[in-house]
PDB file of C-alpha atoms in Angstrom:
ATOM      1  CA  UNK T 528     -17.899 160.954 155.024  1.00 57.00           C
ATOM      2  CA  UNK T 529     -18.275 163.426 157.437  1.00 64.00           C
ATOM      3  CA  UNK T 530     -18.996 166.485 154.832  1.00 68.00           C
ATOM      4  CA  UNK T 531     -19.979 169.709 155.596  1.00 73.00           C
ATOM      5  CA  UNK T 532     -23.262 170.006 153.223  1.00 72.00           C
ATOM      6  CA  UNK T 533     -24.932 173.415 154.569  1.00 74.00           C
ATOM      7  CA  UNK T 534     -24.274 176.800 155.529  1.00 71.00           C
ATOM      8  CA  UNK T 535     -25.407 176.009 159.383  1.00 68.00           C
ATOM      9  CA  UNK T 536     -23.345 174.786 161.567  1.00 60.00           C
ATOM     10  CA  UNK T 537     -24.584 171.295 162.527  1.00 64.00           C
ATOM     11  CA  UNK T 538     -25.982 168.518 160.245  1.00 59.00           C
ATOM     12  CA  UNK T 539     -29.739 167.991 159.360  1.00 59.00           C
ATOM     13  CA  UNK T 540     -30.681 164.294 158.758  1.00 58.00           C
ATOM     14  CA  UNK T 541     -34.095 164.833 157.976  1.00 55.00           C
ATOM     15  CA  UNK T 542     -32.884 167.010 154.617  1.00 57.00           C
ATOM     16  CA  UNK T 543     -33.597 164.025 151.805  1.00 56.00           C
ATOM     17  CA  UNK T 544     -31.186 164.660 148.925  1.00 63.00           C
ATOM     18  CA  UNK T 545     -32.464 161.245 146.903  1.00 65.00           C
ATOM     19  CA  UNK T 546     -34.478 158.353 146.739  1.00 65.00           C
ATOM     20  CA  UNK T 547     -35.573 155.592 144.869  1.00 66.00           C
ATOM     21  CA  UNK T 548     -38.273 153.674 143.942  1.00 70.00           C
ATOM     22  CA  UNK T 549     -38.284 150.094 142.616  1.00 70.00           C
ATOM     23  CA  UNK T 550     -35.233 147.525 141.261  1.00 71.00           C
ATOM     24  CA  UNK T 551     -31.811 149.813 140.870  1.00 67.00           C
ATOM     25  CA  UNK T 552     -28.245 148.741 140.949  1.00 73.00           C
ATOM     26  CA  UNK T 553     -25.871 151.421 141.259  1.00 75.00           C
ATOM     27  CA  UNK T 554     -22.463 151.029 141.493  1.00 80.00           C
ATOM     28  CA  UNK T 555     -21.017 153.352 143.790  1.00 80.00           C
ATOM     29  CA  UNK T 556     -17.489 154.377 142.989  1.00 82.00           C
ATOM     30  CA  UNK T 557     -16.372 155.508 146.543  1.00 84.00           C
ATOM     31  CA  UNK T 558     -16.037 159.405 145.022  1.00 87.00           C
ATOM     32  CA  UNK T 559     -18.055 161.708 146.641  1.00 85.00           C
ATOM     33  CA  UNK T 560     -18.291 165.518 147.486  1.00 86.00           C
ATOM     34  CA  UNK T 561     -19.453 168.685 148.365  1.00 84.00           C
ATOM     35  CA  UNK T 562     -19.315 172.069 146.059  1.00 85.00           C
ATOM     36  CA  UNK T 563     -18.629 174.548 148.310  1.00 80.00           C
ATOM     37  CA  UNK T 564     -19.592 177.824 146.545  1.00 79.00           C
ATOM     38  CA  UNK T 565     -19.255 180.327 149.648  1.00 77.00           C
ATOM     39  CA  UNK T 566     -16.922 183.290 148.846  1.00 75.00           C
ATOM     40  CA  UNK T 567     -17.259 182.634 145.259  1.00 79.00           C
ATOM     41  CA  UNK T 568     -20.955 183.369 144.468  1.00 77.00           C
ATOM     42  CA  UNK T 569     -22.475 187.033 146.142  1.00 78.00           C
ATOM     43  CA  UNK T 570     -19.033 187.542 147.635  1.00 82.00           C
ATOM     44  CA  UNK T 571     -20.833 190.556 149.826  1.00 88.00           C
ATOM     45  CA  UNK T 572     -23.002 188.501 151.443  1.00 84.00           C
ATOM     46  CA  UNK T 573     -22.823 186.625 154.472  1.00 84.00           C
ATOM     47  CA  UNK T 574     -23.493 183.003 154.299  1.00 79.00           C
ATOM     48  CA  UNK T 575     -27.230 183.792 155.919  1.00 80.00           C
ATOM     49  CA  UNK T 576     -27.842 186.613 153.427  1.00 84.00           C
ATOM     50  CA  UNK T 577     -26.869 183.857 150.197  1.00 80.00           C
ATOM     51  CA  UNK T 578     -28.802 181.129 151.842  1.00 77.00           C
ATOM     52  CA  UNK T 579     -31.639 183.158 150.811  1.00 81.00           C
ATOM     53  CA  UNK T 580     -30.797 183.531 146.945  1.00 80.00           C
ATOM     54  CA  UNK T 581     -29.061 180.019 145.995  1.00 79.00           C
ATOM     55  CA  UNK T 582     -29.847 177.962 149.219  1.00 77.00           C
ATOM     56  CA  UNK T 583     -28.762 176.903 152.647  1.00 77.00           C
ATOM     57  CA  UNK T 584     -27.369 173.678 151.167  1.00 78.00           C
ATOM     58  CA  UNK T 585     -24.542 172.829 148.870  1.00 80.00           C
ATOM     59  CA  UNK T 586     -24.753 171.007 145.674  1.00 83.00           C
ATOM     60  CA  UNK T 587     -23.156 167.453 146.643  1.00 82.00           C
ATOM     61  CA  UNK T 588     -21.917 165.282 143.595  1.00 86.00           C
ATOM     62  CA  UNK T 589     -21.104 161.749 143.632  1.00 86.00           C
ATOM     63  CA  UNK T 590     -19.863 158.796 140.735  1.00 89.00           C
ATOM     64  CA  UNK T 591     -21.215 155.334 139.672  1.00 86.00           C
ATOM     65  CA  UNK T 592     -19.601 153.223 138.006  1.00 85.00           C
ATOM     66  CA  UNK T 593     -21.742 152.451 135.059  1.00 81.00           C
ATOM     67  CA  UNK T 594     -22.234 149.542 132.068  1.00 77.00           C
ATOM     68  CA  UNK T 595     -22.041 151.447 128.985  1.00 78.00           C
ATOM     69  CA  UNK T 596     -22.666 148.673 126.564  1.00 83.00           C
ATOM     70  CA  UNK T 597     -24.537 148.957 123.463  1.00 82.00           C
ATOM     71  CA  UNK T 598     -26.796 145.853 125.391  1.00 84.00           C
ATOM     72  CA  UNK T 599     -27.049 147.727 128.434  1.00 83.00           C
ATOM     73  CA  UNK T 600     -27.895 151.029 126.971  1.00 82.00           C
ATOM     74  CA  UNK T 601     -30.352 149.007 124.841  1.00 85.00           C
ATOM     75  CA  UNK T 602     -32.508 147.550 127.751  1.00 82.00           C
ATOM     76  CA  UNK T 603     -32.176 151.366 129.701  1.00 80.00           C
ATOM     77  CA  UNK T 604     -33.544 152.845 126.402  1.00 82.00           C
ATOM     78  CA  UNK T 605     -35.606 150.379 125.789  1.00 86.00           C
ATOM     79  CA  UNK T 606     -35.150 149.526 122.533  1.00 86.00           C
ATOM     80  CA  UNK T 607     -33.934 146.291 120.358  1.00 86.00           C
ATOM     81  CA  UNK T 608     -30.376 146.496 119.969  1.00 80.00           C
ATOM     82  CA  UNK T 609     -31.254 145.058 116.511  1.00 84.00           C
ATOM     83  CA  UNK T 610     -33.288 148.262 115.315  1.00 81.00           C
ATOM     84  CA  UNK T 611     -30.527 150.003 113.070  1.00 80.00           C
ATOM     85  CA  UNK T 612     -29.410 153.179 114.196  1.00 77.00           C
ATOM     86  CA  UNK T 613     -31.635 156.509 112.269  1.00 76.00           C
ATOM     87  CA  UNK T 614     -28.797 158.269 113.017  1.00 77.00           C
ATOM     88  CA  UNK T 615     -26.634 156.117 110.591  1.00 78.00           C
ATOM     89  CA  UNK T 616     -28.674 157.490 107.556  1.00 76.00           C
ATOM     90  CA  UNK T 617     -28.360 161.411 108.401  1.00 72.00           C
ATOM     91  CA  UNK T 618     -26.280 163.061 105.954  1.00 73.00           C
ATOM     92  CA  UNK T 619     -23.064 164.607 107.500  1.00 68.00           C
TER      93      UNK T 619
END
């Protein structure tokens, strides 16, 4: 995507922002970003100086497209989708 994801001027591969271990299945939506925060956050700094107080990387964000089935949420939770709901008997 080509994003700009720190305050230096070229790209560092070796930075890991994720992984994962084992069987996962994401969806990826094709959304993706970068929250640049420069200018807004310690607005008399320079982008060195805030590197030291936040970081010298941007918060990145990104979407999945997810199954939000009561049978899906069920095997994530790991729970019987037969098991009545506790919360159904809470007074309101």
């Amino acid at each position: 995507m080509g994003l700009k994801t720190t305050y230096g001027t070229e790209p560092k591969y070796y930075d890991h922002v994720a992984w994962f271990m084992g069987d996962l299945i994401l969806n990826y939506n094709r959304q993706a970003g970068v929250v640049d925060f420069a200018g807004a956050v310690y607005k008399e700094m320079t982008l060195r100086q805030m590197s030291y107080r936040v970081s010298d990387h941007f918060p990145l964000w990104v979407e999945f497209v997810v199954d939000r089935s009561a049978e899906q949420m069920a095997v994530t939770l790991g729970i019987d989708p037969a098991t009545p709901d506790p919360l159904d008997t809470v007074p309101v």
